[in-house]
Short mmCIF file of C-alpha atoms and ligand atoms in Angstrom, two decimals:
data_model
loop_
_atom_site.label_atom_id
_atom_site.label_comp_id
_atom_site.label_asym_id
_atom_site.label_seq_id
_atom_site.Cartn_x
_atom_site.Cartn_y
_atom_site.Cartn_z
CA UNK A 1 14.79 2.26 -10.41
CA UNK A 2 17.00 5.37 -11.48
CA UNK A 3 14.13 7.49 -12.49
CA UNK A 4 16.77 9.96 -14.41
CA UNK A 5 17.91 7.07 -16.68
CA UNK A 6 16.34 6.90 -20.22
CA UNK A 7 14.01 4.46 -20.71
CA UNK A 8 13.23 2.53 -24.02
CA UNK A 9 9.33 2.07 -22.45
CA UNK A 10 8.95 5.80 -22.15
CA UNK A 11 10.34 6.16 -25.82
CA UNK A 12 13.75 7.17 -24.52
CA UNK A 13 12.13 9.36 -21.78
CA UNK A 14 13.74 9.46 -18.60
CA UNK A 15 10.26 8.61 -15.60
CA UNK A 16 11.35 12.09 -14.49
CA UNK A 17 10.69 13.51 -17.93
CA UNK A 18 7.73 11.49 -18.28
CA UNK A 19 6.22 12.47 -15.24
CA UNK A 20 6.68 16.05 -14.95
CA UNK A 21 5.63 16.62 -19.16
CA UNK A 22 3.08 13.83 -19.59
CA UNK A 23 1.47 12.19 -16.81
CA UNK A 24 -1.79 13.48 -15.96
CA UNK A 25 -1.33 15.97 -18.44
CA UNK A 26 -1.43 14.49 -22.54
CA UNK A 27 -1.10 11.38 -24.21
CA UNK A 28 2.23 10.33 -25.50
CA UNK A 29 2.51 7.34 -28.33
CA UNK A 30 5.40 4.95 -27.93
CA UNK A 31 6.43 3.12 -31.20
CA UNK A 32 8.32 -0.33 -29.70
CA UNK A 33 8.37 0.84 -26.19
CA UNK A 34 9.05 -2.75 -25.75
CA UNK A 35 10.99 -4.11 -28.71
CA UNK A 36 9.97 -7.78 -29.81
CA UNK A 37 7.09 -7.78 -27.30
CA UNK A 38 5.67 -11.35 -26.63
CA UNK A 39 3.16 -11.41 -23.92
CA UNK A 40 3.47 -14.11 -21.04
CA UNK A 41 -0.22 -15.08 -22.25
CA UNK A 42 -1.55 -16.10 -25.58
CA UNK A 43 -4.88 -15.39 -26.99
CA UNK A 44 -5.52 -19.16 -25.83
CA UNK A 45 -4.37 -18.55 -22.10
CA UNK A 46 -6.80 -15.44 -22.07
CA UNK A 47 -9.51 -17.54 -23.46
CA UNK A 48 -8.85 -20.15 -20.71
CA UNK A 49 -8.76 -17.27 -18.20
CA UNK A 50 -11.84 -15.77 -18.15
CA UNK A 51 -13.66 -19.37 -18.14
CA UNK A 52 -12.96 -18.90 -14.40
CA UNK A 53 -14.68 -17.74 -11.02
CA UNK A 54 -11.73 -16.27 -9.62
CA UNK A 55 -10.93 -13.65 -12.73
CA UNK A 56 -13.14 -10.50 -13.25
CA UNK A 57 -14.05 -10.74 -16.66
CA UNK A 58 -16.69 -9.40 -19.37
CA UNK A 59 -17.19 -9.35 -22.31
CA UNK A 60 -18.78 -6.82 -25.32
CA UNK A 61 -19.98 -7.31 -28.55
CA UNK A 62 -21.86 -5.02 -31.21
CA UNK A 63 -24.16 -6.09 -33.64
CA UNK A 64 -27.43 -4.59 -35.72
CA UNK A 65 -29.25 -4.11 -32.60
CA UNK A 66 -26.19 -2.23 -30.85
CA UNK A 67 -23.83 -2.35 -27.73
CA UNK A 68 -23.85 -5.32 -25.72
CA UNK A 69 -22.09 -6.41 -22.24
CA UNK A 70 -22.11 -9.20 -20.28
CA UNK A 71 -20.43 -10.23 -17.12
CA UNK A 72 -17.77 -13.25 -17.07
CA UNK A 73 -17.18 -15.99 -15.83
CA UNK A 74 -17.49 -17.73 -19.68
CA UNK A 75 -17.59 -21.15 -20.20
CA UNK A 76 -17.09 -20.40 -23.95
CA UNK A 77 -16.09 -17.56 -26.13
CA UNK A 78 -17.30 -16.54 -29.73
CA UNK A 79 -15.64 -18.92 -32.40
CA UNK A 80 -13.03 -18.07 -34.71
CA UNK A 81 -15.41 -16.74 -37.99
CA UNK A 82 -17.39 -14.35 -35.28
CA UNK A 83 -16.31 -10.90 -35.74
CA UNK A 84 -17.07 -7.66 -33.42
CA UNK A 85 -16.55 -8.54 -30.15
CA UNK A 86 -13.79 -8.45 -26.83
CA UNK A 87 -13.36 -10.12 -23.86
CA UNK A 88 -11.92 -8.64 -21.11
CA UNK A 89 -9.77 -10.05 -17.71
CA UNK A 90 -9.34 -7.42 -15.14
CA UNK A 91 -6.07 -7.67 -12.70
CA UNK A 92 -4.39 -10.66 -14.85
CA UNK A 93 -1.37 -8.99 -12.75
CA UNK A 94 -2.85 -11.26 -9.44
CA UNK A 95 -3.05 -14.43 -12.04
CA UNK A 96 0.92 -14.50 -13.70
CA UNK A 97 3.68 -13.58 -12.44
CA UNK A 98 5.64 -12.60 -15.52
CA UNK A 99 2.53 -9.98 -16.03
CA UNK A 100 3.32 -8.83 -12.55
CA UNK A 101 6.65 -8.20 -13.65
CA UNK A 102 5.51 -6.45 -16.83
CA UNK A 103 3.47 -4.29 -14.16
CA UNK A 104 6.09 -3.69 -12.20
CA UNK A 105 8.08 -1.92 -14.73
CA UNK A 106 5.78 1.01 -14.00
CA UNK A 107 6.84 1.28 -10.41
CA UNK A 108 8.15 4.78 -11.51
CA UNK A 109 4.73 6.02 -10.31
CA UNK A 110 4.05 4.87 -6.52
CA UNK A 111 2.28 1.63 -5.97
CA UNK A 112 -0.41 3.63 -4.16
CA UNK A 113 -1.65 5.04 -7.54
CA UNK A 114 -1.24 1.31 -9.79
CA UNK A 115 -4.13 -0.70 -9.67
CA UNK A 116 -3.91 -3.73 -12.17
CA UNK A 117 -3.33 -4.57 -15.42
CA UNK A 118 -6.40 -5.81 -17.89
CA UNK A 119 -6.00 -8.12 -20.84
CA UNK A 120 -8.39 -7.35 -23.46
CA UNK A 121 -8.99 -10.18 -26.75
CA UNK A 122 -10.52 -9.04 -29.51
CA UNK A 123 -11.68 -10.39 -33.06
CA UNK A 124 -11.86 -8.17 -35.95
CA UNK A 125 -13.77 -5.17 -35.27
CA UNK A 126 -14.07 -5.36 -32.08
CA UNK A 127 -13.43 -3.25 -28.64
CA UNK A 128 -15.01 -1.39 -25.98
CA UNK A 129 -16.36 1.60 -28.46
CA UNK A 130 -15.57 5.23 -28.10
CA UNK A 131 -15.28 6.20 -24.41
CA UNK A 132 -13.54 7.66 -21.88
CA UNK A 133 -11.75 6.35 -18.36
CA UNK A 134 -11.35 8.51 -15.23
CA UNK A 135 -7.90 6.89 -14.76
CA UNK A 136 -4.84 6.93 -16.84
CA UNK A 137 -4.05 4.14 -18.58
CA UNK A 138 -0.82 2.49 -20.53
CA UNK A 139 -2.30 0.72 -23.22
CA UNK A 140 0.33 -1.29 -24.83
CA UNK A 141 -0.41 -3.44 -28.17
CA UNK A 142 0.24 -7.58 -27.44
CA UNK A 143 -1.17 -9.60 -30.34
CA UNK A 144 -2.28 -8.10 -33.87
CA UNK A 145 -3.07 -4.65 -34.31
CA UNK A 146 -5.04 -2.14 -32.98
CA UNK A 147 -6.91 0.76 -34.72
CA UNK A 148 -6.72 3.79 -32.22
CA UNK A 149 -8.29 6.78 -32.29
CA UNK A 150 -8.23 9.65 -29.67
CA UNK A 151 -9.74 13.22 -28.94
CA UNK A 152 -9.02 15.61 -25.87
CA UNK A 153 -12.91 16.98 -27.30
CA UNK A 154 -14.69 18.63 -23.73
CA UNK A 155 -17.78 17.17 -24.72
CA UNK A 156 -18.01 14.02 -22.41
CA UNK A 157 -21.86 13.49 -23.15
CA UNK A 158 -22.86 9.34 -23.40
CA UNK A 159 -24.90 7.76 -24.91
CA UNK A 160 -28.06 6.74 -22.50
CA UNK A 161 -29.31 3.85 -21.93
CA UNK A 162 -26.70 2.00 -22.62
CA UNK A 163 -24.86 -1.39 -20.72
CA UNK A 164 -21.53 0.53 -21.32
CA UNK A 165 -19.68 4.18 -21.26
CA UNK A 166 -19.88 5.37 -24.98
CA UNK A 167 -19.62 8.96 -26.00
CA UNK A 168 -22.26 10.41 -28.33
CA UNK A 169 -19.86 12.92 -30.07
CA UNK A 170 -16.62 11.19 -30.88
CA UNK A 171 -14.71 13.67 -32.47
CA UNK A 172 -11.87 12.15 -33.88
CA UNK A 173 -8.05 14.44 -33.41
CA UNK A 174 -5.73 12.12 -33.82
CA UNK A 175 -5.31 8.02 -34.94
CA UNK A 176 -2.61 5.32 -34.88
CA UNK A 177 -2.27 1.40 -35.77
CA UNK A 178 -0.88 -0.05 -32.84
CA UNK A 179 1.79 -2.95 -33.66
CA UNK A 180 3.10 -5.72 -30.84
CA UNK A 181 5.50 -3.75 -28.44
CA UNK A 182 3.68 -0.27 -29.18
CA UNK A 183 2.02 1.73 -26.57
CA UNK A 184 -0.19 4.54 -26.15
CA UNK A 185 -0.19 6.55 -22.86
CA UNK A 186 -3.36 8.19 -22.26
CA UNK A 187 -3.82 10.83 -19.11
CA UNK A 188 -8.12 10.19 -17.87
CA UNK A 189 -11.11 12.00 -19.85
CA UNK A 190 -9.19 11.74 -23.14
CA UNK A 191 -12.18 10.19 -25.47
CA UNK A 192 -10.48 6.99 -27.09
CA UNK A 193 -11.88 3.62 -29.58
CA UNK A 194 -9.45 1.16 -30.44
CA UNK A 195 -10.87 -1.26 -32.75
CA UNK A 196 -9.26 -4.78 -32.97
CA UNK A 197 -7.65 -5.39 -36.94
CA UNK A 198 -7.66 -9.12 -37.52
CA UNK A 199 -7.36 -11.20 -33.97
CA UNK A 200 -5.74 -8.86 -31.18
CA UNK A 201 -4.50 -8.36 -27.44
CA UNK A 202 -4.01 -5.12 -25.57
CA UNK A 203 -2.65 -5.02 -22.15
CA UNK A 204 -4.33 -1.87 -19.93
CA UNK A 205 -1.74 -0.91 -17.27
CA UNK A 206 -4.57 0.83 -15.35
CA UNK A 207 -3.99 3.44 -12.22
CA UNK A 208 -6.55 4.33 -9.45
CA UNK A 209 -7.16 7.63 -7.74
CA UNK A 210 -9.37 7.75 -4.37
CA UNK A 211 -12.16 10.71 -4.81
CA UNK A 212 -12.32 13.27 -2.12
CA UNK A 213 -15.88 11.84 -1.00
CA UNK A 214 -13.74 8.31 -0.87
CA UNK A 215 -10.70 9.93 1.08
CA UNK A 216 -13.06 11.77 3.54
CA UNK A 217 -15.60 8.84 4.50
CA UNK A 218 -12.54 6.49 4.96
CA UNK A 219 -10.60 9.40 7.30
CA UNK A 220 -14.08 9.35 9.33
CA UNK A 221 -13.88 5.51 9.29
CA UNK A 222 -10.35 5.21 11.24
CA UNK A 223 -11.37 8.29 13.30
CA UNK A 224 -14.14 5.87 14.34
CA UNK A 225 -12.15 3.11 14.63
CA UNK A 226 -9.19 4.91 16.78
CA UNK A 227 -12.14 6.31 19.17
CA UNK A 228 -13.27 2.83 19.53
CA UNK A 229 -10.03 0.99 20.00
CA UNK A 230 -9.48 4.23 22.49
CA UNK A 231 -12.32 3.08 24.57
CA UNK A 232 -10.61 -0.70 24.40
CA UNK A 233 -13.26 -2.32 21.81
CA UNK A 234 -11.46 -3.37 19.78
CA UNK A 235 -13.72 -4.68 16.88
CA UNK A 236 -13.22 -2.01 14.33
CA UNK A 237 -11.40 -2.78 11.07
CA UNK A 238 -8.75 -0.37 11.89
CA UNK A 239 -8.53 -0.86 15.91
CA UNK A 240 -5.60 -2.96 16.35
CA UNK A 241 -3.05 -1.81 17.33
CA UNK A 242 -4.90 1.29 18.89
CA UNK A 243 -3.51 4.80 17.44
CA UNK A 244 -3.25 7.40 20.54
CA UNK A 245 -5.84 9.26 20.85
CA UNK A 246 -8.87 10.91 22.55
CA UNK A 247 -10.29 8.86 25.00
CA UNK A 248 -14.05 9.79 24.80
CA UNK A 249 -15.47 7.75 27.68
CA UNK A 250 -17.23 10.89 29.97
CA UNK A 251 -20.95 10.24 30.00
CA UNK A 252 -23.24 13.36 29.55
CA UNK A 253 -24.28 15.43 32.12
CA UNK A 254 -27.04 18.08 32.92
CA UNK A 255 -26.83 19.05 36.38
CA UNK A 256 -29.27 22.54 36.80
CA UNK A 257 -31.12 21.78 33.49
CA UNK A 258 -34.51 23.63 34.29
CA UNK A 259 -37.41 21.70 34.09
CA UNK A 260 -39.16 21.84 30.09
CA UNK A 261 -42.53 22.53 28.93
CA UNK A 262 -41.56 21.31 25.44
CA UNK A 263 -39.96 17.41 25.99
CA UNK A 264 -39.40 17.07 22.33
CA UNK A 265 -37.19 19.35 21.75
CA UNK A 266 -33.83 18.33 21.58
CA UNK A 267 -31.23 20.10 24.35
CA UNK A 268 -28.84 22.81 22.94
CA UNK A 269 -26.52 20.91 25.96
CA UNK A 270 -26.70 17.69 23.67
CA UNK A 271 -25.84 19.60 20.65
CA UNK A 272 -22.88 21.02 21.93
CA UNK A 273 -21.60 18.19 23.92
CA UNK A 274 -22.02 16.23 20.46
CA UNK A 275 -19.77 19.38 18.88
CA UNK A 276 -17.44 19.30 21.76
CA UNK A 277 -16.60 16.10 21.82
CA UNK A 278 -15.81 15.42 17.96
CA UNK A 279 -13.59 18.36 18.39
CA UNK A 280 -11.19 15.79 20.79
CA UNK A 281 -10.34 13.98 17.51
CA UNK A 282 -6.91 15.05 16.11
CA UNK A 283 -6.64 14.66 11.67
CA UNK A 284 -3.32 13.78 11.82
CA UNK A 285 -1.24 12.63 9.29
CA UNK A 286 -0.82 9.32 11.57
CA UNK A 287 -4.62 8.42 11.28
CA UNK A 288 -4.53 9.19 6.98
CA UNK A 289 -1.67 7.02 7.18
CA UNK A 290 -3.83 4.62 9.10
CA UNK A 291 -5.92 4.60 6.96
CA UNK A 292 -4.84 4.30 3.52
CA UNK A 293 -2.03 2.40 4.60
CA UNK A 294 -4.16 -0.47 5.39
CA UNK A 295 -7.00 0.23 2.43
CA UNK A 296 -4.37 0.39 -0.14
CA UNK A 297 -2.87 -2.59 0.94
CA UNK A 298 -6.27 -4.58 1.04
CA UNK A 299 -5.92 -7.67 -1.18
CA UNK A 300 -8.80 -7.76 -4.18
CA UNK A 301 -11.18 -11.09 -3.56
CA UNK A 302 -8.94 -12.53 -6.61
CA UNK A 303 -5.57 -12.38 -4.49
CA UNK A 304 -5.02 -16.13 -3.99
CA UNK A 305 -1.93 -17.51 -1.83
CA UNK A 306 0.12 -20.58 -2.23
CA UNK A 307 1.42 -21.55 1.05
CA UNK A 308 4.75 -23.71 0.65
CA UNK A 309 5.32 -27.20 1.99
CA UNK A 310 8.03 -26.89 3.92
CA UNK A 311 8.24 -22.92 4.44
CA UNK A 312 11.86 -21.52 5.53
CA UNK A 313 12.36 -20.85 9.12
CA UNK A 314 14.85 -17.14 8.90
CA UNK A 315 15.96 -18.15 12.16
CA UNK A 316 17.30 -21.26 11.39
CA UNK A 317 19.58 -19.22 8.69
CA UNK A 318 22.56 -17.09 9.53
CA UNK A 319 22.78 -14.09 7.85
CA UNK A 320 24.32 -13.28 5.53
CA UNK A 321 23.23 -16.29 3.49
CA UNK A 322 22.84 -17.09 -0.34
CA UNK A 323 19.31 -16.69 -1.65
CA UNK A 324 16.91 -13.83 -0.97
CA UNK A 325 13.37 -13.03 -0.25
CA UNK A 326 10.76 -11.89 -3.19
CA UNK A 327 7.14 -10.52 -2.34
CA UNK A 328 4.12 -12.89 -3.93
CA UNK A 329 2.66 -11.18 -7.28
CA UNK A 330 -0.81 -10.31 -4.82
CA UNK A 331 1.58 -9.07 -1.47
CA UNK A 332 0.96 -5.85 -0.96
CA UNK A 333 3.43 -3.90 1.03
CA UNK A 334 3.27 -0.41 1.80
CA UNK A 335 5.50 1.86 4.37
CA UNK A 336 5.54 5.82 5.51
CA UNK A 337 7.96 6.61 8.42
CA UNK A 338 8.18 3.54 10.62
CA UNK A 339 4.81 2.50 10.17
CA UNK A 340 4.61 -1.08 7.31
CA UNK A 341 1.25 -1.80 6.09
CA UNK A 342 0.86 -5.47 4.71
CA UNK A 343 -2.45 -6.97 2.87
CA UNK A 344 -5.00 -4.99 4.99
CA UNK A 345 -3.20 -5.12 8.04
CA UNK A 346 -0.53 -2.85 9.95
CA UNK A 347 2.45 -4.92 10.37
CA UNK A 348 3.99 -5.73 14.02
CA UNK A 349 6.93 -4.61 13.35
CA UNK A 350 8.06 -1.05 12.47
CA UNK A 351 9.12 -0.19 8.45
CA UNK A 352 13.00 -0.77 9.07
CA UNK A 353 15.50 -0.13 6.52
CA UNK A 354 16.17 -3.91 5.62
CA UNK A 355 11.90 -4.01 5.23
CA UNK A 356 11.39 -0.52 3.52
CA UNK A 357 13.80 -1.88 1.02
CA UNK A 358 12.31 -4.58 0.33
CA UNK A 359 8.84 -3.17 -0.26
CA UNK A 360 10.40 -0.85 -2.34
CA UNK A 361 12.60 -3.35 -4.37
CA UNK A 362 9.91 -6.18 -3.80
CA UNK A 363 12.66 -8.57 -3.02
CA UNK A 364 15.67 -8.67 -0.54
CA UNK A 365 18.82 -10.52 -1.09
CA UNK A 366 19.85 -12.42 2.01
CA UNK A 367 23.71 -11.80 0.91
CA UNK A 368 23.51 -7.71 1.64
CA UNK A 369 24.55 -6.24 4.48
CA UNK A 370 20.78 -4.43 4.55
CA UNK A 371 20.03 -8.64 5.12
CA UNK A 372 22.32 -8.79 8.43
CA UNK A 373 20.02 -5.75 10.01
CA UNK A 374 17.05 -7.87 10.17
CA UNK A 375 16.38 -8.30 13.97
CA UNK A 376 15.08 -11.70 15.05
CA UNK A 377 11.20 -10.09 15.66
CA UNK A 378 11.93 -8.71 11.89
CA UNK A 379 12.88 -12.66 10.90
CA UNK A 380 10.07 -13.75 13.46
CA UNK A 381 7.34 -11.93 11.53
CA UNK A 382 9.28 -12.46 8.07
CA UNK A 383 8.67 -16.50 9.13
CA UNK A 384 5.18 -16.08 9.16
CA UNK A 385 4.98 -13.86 5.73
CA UNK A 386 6.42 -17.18 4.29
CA UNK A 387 4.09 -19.66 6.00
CA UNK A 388 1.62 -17.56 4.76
CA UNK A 389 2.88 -17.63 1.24
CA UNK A 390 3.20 -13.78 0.96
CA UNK A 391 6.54 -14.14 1.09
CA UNK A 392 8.78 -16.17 -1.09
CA UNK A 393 12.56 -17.47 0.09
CA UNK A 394 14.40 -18.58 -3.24
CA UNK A 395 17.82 -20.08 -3.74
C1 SIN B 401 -9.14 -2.52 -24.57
O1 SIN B 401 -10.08 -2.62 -25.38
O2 SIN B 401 -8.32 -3.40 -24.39
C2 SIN B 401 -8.89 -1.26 -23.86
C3 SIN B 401 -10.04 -0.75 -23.18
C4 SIN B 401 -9.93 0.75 -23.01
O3 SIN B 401 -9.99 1.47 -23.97
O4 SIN B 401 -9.86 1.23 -21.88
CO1 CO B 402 -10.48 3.06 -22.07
#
């Protein structure tokens, strides 16, 4: 993506513009960000969606007695006369692969940072009530309309006792009626309510951001693992293949401890051997790499594969060759220096230009010259991404 070319999504703002004035920083209002907007899914398919196991779904309705929330799957939805109420699929991204694409379009911001993207249904009156979301969001009107209203108010007090996040005060700034194709950008803890006009659909382009407690524990976790894998156990979740590192295998000694009077108190010696020996373990960017490389790329419980038939052996094909290779909707690939992260897992072979590319591009075309680079491990492990159905060779 040329990230200095206008873009009709951003209202005619280039992602460098966008990013620099907006993002994280204050909401921004797109009238027809995508002209004629039809979503891949109807109300109907929505309906049909959250009716099953695999989709994250819920579902919240008000009435006299208040706020209520319940957790999908649904067999059935309210009927068409039933007002005040919205159901909700999380990550319809991992379900459709023309929302994938719609997702994709967003790939101005790194993949790290995108999570999924939500498809709310509403009937008249209805939505989530006045709230805020840690996370910035892209909410972009599909079906109907959509009463918004925002406030950047500091007072982030809730309502207790309640199934769901709704604020107390909800000071109202500013307020739009979102139309198909519309979108409202909104950067996290700005207080929002969007109430559904008539039948409605709003698509959530929703990002994710680790918190330091997150970062730290999972540092500490492939610390672990690399001291582990180090020792050559090799059952940690990040062990294989072994990053360098400390090997930690001395046993504790005490040679000249004088005898005690007081047994259960714990040795200083232990203490500082304890100290001493944590101090071996290098934070380097290699082991946060380790780390998030293969966290980010962990596939959600909803990531479903669809192994072909008769899968494409790459060695079989000389390159270059028509045709190219496009990532599944739920692969994720992620790269830093020569190290390729792939669904959980570090990848055997190093992050080459011909695979950086197409992590970055999400597809390769056999016919480039990046195409004739690919060494025969490359097409080796490539192979098996197809058998696997992460990868998909079209003609
Ligand atoms: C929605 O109701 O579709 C959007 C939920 C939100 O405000 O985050
Ligand atoms: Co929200």
């Amino acid at each position: 993506m040329n990230i200095n070319e206008p873009l009709t999504l951003l209202g005619g703002l280039t992602p460098e513009t966008f990013m620099r004035d907006y993002w994280q920083r204050k909401p921004l209002l797109i009238r027809q960000a995508i002209p004629g907007f039809k979503p891949s899914l109807s109300i109907e398919d929505i309906r049909e969606l959250v009716t099953r196991e695999e989709v994250e779904s819920r579902m919240i309705w008000r009435d006299a007695k208040g706020w209520h929330m319940a957790q999908g799957p649904f067999e059935k939805l309210p009927g068409p006369r039933k007002k005040n109420w919205t159901a909700l699929a999380q990550s319809v991204d991992l379900h459709d692969d023309a929302t994938a694409e719609l997702m994709h379009q967003f790939r101005f911001i790194a993949d790290a940072r995108l999570d999924d993207l939500m498809i709310s249904i509403a009937a008249d009156g209805g939505g989530v009530g006045p709230h805020f979301d840690s996370y910035d969001v892209f909410l972009l009107q599909g079906v109907g309309k959509r009463h918004w209203r925002i406030s950047q108010q500091t007072d982030l007090s809730l309502e207790p006792g309640l199934p769901l996040k709704i604020l107390k005060n909800f000071q109202v700034e500013e307020d739009y009626i979102l139309e198909p194709g519309d979108m409202l950008y909104l950067p996290p803890h700005v207080a929002h309510d969007g109430i559904a006009l008539g039948d409605c659909m709003t698509l959530s382009i929703g990002f994710r951001a680790p918190t330091q407690a997150t970062l730290a524990c999972g540092l500490l976790q492939a610390a672990n693992d690399q001291i582990m894998a180090n020792l050559g156990d090799c059952s940690g979740l990040y062990a294989e293949p072994a990053l360098p590192g400390p090997v930690l295998d001395e046993t504790y000694k005490d040679p000249g401890t004088p005898a005690t009077e007081t047994p259960a108190r714990l040795p200083e010696g232990l203490i500082n051997s304890a100290l001493q020996a944590v101090s071996a373990v290098k934070f380097t960017p290699e082991l946060a790499e380790r780390f998030l490389g293969q966290w980010l790329t962990e596939l959600p419980e909803a990531a479903l594969f669809d192994p072909p038939e008769d899968p494409v052996d790459l060695f079989e094909l000389s390159l270059p060759a028509p045709g190219c290779l496009v990532l599944d909707r739920c692969t994720r690939l992620l790269y830093r220096n020569d190290s390729l992260f792939i669904n959980g897992d570090v990848a055997p072979e190093p992050a080459s230009a011909a695979l950086r590319s197409l992590a970055d591009a999400r597809r390769l075309d056999l016919n480039s010259d990046l195409a004739t680079t690919l060494t025969p491990e490359e097409r080796c492990m490539l192979t098996a991404w197809v058998e696997d159905g992460w990868l998909r060779y079209s003609t």
